[in-house]
Coordinates of C-alpha atoms and ligand atoms in Angstrom, one line a residue:
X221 CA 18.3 28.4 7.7
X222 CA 21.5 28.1 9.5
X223 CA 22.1 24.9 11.4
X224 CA 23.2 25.3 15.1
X225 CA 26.3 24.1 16.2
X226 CA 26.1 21.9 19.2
X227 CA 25.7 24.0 22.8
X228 CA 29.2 25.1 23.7
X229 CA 28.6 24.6 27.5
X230 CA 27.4 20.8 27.2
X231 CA 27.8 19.6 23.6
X232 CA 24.0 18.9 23.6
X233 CA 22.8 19.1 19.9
X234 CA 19.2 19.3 21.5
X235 CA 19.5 23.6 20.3
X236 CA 16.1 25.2 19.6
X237 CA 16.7 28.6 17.3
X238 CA 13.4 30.5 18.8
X239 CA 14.3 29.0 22.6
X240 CA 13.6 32.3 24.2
X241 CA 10.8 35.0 22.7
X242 CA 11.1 38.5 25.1
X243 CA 11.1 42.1 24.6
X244 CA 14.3 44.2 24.7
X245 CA 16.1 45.5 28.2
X246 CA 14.2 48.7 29.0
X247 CA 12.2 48.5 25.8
X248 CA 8.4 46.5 26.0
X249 CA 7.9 47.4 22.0
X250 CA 10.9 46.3 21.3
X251 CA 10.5 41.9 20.4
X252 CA 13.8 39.8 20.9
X253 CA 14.3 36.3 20.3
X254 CA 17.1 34.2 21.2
X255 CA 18.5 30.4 20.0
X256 CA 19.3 28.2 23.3
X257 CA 20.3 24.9 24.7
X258 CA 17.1 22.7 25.7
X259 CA 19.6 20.6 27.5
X260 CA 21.4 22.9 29.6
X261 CA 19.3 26.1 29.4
X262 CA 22.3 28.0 27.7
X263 CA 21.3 31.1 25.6
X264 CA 22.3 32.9 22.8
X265 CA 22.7 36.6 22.6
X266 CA 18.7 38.8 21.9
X267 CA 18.6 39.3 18.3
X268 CA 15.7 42.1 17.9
X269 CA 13.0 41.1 15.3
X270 CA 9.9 43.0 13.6
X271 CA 7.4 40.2 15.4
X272 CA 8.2 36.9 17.3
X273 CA 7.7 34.6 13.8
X274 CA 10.3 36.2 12.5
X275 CA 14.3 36.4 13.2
X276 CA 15.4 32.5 13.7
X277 CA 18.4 32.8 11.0
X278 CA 19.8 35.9 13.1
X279 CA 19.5 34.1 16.4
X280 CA 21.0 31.0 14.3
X281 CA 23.8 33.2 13.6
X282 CA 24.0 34.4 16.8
X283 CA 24.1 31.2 18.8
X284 CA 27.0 29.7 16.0
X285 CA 29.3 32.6 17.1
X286 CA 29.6 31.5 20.8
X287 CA 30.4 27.8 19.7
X288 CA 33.6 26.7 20.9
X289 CA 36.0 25.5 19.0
X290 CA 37.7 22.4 18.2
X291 CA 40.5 21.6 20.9
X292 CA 38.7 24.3 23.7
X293 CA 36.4 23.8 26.2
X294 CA 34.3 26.2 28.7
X295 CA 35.9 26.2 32.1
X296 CA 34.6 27.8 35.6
X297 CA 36.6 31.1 36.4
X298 CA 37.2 30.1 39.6
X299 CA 39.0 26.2 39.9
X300 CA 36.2 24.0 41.7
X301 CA 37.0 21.3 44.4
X302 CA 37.1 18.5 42.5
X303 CA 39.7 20.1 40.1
X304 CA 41.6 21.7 42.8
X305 CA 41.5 17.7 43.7
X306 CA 42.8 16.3 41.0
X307 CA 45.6 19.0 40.4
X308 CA 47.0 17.7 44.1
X309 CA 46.3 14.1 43.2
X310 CA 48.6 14.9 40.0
X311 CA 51.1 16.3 42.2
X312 CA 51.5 13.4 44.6
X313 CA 51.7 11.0 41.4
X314 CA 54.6 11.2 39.2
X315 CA 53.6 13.4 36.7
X316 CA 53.7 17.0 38.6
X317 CA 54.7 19.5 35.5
X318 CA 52.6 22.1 35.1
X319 CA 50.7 20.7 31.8
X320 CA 50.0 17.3 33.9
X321 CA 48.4 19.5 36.3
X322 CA 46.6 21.6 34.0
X323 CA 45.5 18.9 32.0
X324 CA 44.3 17.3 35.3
X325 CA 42.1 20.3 36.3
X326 CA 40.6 20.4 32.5
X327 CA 39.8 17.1 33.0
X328 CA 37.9 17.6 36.4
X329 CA 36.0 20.6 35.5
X330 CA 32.4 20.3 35.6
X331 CA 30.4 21.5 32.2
X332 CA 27.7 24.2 32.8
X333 CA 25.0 23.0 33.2
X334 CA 25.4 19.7 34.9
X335 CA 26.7 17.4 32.1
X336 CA 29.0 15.2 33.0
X337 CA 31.5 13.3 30.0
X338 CA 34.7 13.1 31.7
X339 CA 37.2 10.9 30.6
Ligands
ZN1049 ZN1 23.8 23.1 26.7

């Protein structure tokens, strides 16, 4: 079986491949399983199955393709207050170019889910 990458959201390696069992949107015949974050409650895409035993290397597969690569990370779409904060504290310091205050923000954005590993 596939290994799952590390929760894109929180970094949590705590991932579960059968963390949600369901039936398909508008279809109760129809099983669906999905890999997820125990830490953060993150989910991967429903990967349809013949029964609910069945299907964890599809959901495996699933949940690797929304992993995040080295370098990025998962932002809110809209700038919260404490990085709207630290983009003005950059600004008043010496460093106010436009990658000091984007790295600032980066910095200062929260990870879904609650986690909290800012440097
Ligand atoms: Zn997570």
């Amino acid at each position: 079986m596939s290994e799952l990458l590390p929760c894109p959201f929180c970094g949590s390696q705590d991932t579960d491949p059968a963390f949600s069992r369901g039936y398909a949107k508008g279809d109760m015949t129809q099983p669906v399983i999905a890999a997820g974050c125990m830490s953060c409650g993150a989910s991967g895409a429903d990967v349809p199955v013949p029964d609910h035993s069945t299907g964890y290397e599809q959901a495996a597969e699933a949940w690797n393709r929304r992993h995040v690569p080295e370098g990025w990370q998962c932002v809110p779409v809209a700038a919260t207050r404490e990085m709207v904060e630290a983009a003005h504290a950059e600004y008043e310091g010496e460093a106010y170019l436009p990658n000091g205050l984007y790295r600032a923000m980066i910095q200062a954005a929260p990870k879904p889910g609650g986690g909290d590993d800012r440097t």
